Tab-separated table of N, CA, C and O in Angstrom:
chain	number	residue	atom	x	y	z
A	204	MET	N	-108.171	-15.406	32.195
A	204	MET	CA	-109.795	-14.039	31.162
A	204	MET	C	-109.001	-13.079	31.365
A	204	MET	O	-107.636	-12.427	31.492
A	205	ASP	N	-108.968	-12.510	29.887
A	205	ASP	CA	-109.178	-11.414	29.135
A	205	ASP	C	-110.303	-9.754	28.899
A	205	ASP	O	-111.205	-11.048	28.521
A	206	ILE	N	-109.792	-9.318	29.221
A	206	ILE	CA	-111.251	-8.291	29.508
A	206	ILE	C	-110.733	-7.377	28.335
A	206	ILE	O	-109.585	-6.336	28.311
A	207	ALA	N	-111.924	-7.257	27.003
A	207	ALA	CA	-111.073	-6.176	26.684
A	207	ALA	C	-113.222	-4.959	25.535
A	207	ALA	O	-113.997	-6.009	25.865
A	208	ILE	N	-112.341	-3.280	25.674
A	208	ILE	CA	-113.434	-2.531	26.019
A	208	ILE	C	-113.236	-1.860	24.731
A	208	ILE	O	-113.016	-1.833	24.525
A	209	ASP	N	-113.768	-1.938	24.057
A	209	ASP	CA	-114.217	-1.102	22.441
A	209	ASP	C	-114.332	-0.169	22.909
A	209	ASP	O	-115.604	0.423	23.108
A	210	LYS	N	-113.343	1.126	22.561
A	210	LYS	CA	-113.930	2.353	22.871
A	210	LYS	C	-114.569	3.345	22.127
A	210	LYS	O	-115.411	4.358	22.195
A	211	ASP	N	-115.178	2.890	21.224
A	211	ASP	CA	-115.542	3.039	20.086
A	211	ASP	C	-117.260	3.070	19.773
A	211	ASP	O	-117.275	3.283	19.219
A	212	VAL	N	-116.984	1.618	20.936
A	212	VAL	CA	-118.767	0.804	20.801
A	212	VAL	C	-118.717	2.441	22.057
A	212	VAL	O	-119.723	2.128	22.634
A	213	CYS	N	-118.164	2.197	23.043
A	213	CYS	CA	-118.435	2.920	24.524
A	213	CYS	C	-119.775	3.628	24.846
A	213	CYS	O	-119.083	4.566	23.919
A	214	ILE	N	-120.765	3.368	25.551
A	214	ILE	CA	-121.357	4.841	25.388
A	214	ILE	C	-120.989	5.662	26.784
A	214	ILE	O	-121.792	6.629	27.331
A	215	GLY	N	-120.356	5.569	28.329
A	215	GLY	CA	-120.188	5.915	28.637
A	215	GLY	C	-122.031	4.779	29.776
A	215	GLY	O	-121.702	6.169	31.285
A	216	ALA	N	-122.423	3.926	29.703
A	216	ALA	CA	-123.652	4.302	29.963
A	216	ALA	C	-123.456	3.489	32.086
A	216	ALA	O	-123.651	4.034	32.820
A	217	GLY	N	-122.276	3.291	32.190
A	217	GLY	CA	-121.785	2.898	33.620
A	217	GLY	C	-122.185	1.710	34.071
A	217	GLY	O	-121.676	1.333	35.452
A	218	GLN	N	-122.907	0.797	33.709
A	218	GLN	CA	-123.307	-0.705	34.299
A	218	GLN	C	-122.556	-1.293	34.877
A	218	GLN	O	-122.626	-2.089	35.885
A	219	CYS	N	-121.004	-1.076	33.640
A	219	CYS	CA	-120.106	-2.361	33.962
A	219	CYS	C	-119.761	-1.911	35.769
A	219	CYS	O	-118.727	-3.122	36.158
A	220	ALA	N	-119.112	-0.889	35.501
A	220	ALA	CA	-118.848	0.052	37.000
A	220	ALA	C	-119.724	-0.511	37.904
A	220	ALA	O	-118.879	-0.638	38.858
A	221	LEU	N	-120.916	-0.485	37.686
A	221	LEU	CA	-121.811	-0.251	38.886
A	221	LEU	C	-121.865	-2.382	38.917
A	221	LEU	O	-122.459	-2.214	40.649
A	222	THR	N	-121.984	-3.058	38.036
A	222	THR	CA	-121.647	-4.272	38.248
A	222	THR	C	-120.596	-5.221	39.159
A	222	THR	O	-120.871	-5.533	39.432
A	223	ALA	N	-119.475	-4.301	38.869
A	223	ALA	CA	-117.836	-5.124	39.183
A	223	ALA	C	-116.822	-3.773	39.299
A	223	ALA	O	-116.708	-3.525	38.944
A	224	PRO	N	-117.220	-2.710	40.596
A	224	PRO	CA	-116.401	-1.941	40.551
A	224	PRO	C	-115.044	-2.389	41.154
A	224	PRO	O	-114.021	-2.303	40.910
A	225	GLY	N	-115.402	-3.327	41.255
A	225	GLY	CA	-112.795	-3.755	41.630
A	225	GLY	C	-112.631	-3.740	40.364
A	225	GLY	O	-111.148	-4.605	40.255
A	226	VAL	N	-112.805	-3.414	38.740
A	226	VAL	CA	-112.844	-4.521	37.888
A	226	VAL	C	-113.020	-3.293	37.255
A	226	VAL	O	-111.828	-2.541	36.232
A	227	PHE	N	-114.034	-2.509	37.220
A	227	PHE	CA	-114.096	-1.309	35.419
A	227	PHE	C	-114.170	-0.266	36.712
A	227	PHE	O	-114.804	0.143	37.642
A	228	THR	N	-113.942	0.799	35.653
A	228	THR	CA	-114.244	1.810	36.020
A	228	THR	C	-114.565	2.514	35.057
A	228	THR	O	-114.599	2.546	34.516
A	229	GLN	N	-115.011	4.342	35.216
A	229	GLN	CA	-114.851	5.269	34.353
A	229	GLN	C	-113.448	6.266	34.077
A	229	GLN	O	-113.281	7.175	35.482
A	230	ASP	N	-113.082	6.122	32.884
A	230	ASP	CA	-112.265	7.768	33.082
A	230	ASP	C	-113.048	9.512	32.616
A	230	ASP	O	-114.283	9.121	33.353
A	231	ASP	N	-112.437	10.101	32.641
A	231	ASP	CA	-112.136	11.826	32.908
A	231	ASP	C	-112.967	11.844	31.837
A	231	ASP	O	-114.388	12.980	32.193
A	232	ASP	N	-113.506	11.654	31.055
A	232	ASP	CA	-114.670	11.325	29.834
A	232	ASP	C	-115.905	10.429	29.974
A	232	ASP	O	-116.791	11.072	29.549
A	233	GLY	N	-115.743	9.577	30.798
A	233	GLY	CA	-117.298	9.442	32.049
A	233	GLY	C	-117.426	7.340	30.388
A	233	GLY	O	-117.481	6.580	30.762
A	234	PHE	N	-115.979	7.687	29.833
A	234	PHE	CA	-115.758	5.481	29.045
A	234	PHE	C	-115.444	5.097	29.895
A	234	PHE	O	-114.555	5.170	31.003
A	235	SER	N	-115.421	3.645	29.855
A	235	SER	CA	-115.596	2.877	30.787
A	235	SER	C	-113.934	2.693	30.655
A	235	SER	O	-113.544	2.487	30.151
A	236	GLU	N	-113.575	2.398	31.414
A	236	GLU	CA	-112.412	1.646	31.524
A	236	GLU	C	-111.256	0.629	32.415
A	236	GLU	O	-111.906	0.210	33.475
A	237	VAL	N	-110.806	-0.414	32.991
A	237	VAL	CA	-110.459	-1.622	32.885
A	237	VAL	C	-109.479	-0.774	34.416
A	237	VAL	O	-108.273	-0.832	33.969
A	238	LEU	N	-109.398	-1.146	35.880
A	238	LEU	CA	-109.074	-0.998	36.454
A	238	LEU	C	-108.016	-1.434	36.804
A	238	LEU	O	-106.938	-2.202	36.058
A	239	PRO	N	-105.808	-0.268	36.461
A	239	PRO	CA	-105.050	-0.647	36.308
A	239	PRO	C	-104.769	-1.817	37.775
A	239	PRO	O	-105.326	-2.246	38.625
A	240	GLY	N	-103.836	-2.878	37.222
A	240	GLY	CA	-103.769	-4.187	37.553
A	240	GLY	C	-105.133	-5.603	37.726
A	240	GLY	O	-104.903	-6.901	37.641
A	241	ARG	N	-106.248	-4.927	36.862
A	241	ARG	CA	-107.472	-6.220	36.683
A	241	ARG	C	-107.694	-6.959	35.938
A	241	ARG	O	-109.299	-6.374	35.384
A	242	GLU	N	-106.774	-6.231	34.958
A	242	GLU	CA	-106.584	-6.688	33.172
A	242	GLU	C	-107.302	-8.302	33.025
A	242	GLU	O	-108.357	-8.321	31.972
A	243	ASP	N	-106.347	-9.075	34.184
A	243	ASP	CA	-107.310	-10.274	34.643
A	243	ASP	C	-108.740	-10.719	34.568
A	243	ASP	O	-108.949	-11.589	34.905
A	244	GLY	N	-108.787	-9.641	35.096
A	244	GLY	CA	-110.780	-9.831	36.182
A	244	GLY	C	-110.103	-9.853	37.152
A	244	GLY	O	-111.741	-10.092	38.072
A	245	GLY	N	-109.067	-10.350	38.298
A	245	GLY	CA	-108.878	-10.293	39.472
A	245	GLY	C	-109.604	-11.134	40.348
A	245	GLY	O	-110.274	-10.847	41.061
A	246	GLY	N	-110.359	-12.045	39.476
A	246	GLY	CA	-110.783	-13.016	40.204
A	246	GLY	C	-112.351	-12.506	40.639
A	246	GLY	O	-113.330	-13.184	40.898
A	247	GLY	N	-113.085	-11.531	39.346
A	247	GLY	CA	-114.198	-10.791	39.778
A	247	GLY	C	-115.333	-11.893	39.589
A	247	GLY	O	-115.162	-11.416	37.922
A	248	PRO	N	-116.032	-12.087	39.890
A	248	PRO	CA	-116.945	-13.255	40.049
A	248	PRO	C	-118.040	-12.541	38.514
A	248	PRO	O	-118.894	-12.968	38.263
A	249	LEU	N	-118.110	-10.996	39.215
A	249	LEU	CA	-119.505	-10.219	38.073
A	249	LEU	C	-118.343	-9.759	36.760
A	249	LEU	O	-119.218	-9.551	36.478
A	250	VAL	N	-117.232	-10.047	36.578
A	250	VAL	CA	-117.022	-9.405	35.258
A	250	VAL	C	-117.702	-9.719	34.066
A	250	VAL	O	-118.333	-9.317	33.260
A	251	ARG	N	-118.375	-10.855	33.989
A	251	ARG	CA	-118.728	-11.373	33.270
A	251	ARG	C	-121.016	-10.676	33.054
A	251	ARG	O	-120.873	-10.809	31.693
A	252	GLU	N	-121.047	-11.277	34.702
A	252	GLU	CA	-122.107	-9.846	33.948
A	252	GLU	C	-121.822	-9.156	34.520
A	252	GLU	O	-123.448	-8.718	33.141
A	253	ALA	N	-120.512	-8.120	34.335
A	253	ALA	CA	-121.096	-6.931	33.623
A	253	ALA	C	-120.743	-7.092	32.175
A	253	ALA	O	-121.419	-5.386	31.578
A	254	ALA	N	-120.166	-7.850	31.721
A	254	ALA	CA	-120.582	-7.706	30.397
A	254	ALA	C	-121.388	-7.457	29.929
A	254	ALA	O	-122.050	-7.176	28.834
A	255	ARG	N	-122.696	-8.484	30.767
A	255	ARG	CA	-123.789	-8.482	30.226
A	255	ARG	C	-124.815	-7.172	30.139
A	255	ARG	O	-125.490	-7.537	28.764
A	256	ALA	N	-124.719	-6.147	30.888
A	256	ALA	CA	-124.829	-4.926	31.489
A	256	ALA	C	-124.854	-4.603	30.647
A	256	ALA	O	-125.448	-3.009	30.374
A	257	CYS	N	-123.800	-5.016	29.687
A	257	CYS	CA	-123.400	-3.695	28.930
A	257	CYS	C	-124.348	-3.159	27.720
A	257	CYS	O	-124.486	-4.422	26.969
A	258	PRO	N	-125.570	-2.321	27.782
A	258	PRO	CA	-126.319	-1.941	26.319
A	258	PRO	C	-126.222	-2.183	25.643
A	258	PRO	O	-126.806	-2.828	24.609
A	259	VAL	N	-124.389	-1.541	25.584
A	259	VAL	CA	-124.604	-1.664	23.645
A	259	VAL	C	-122.690	-3.003	23.108
A	259	VAL	O	-122.522	-2.706	21.834
A	260	GLY	N	-123.155	-3.698	24.211
A	260	GLY	CA	-122.359	-4.549	24.006
A	260	GLY	C	-120.774	-4.150	24.147
A	260	GLY	O	-119.839	-4.897	22.869
A	261	ALA	N	-119.872	-3.219	24.673
A	261	ALA	CA	-118.686	-3.133	24.888
A	261	ALA	C	-117.456	-4.020	25.177
A	261	ALA	O	-116.496	-3.438	24.883
A	262	ILE	N	-118.168	-4.313	25.655
A	262	ILE	CA	-117.345	-5.749	26.600
A	262	ILE	C	-116.673	-6.368	25.758
A	262	ILE	O	-117.883	-7.373	26.294
A	263	THR	N	-115.854	-7.765	26.187
A	263	THR	CA	-115.001	-9.159	25.962
A	263	THR	C	-114.708	-9.056	26.683
A	263	THR	O	-113.413	-9.008	27.020
A	264	VAL	N	-115.665	-10.470	27.097
A	264	VAL	CA	-114.293	-10.676	27.834
A	264	VAL	C	-114.651	-13.019	28.039
A	264	VAL	O	-114.607	-13.515	26.978
A	265	SER	N	-112.534	-13.305	27.731
A	265	SER	CA	-112.739	-14.123	27.372
A	265	SER	C	-111.665	-14.776	27.918
A	265	SER	O	-111.265	-14.196	29.308
A	266	GLU	N	-111.690	-15.967	28.321
A	266	GLU	CA	-110.119	-17.305	28.774
A	266	GLU	C	-108.578	-16.832	26.712
A	266	GLU	O	-108.924	-17.262	26.622
A	267	ALA	N	-108.577	-16.747	28.853
A	267	ALA	CA	-106.559	-16.475	28.104
A	267	ALA	C	-106.095	-17.831	27.601
A	267	ALA	O	-106.636	-19.077	28.267
């Protein structure tokens, strides 16, 4: 699994961090980022749901 966050699109809504806190967090400016070591999703079952929850579609999840 490969997770990408388009930083130009992200508005910092935080839905990803609320949905899959073991994979996503927010940086000091409030924008989403993947936790270090979790770039592959870390087996998190909610990663795809977190991508769907993003109100602006800034998260892309694909199979590696």
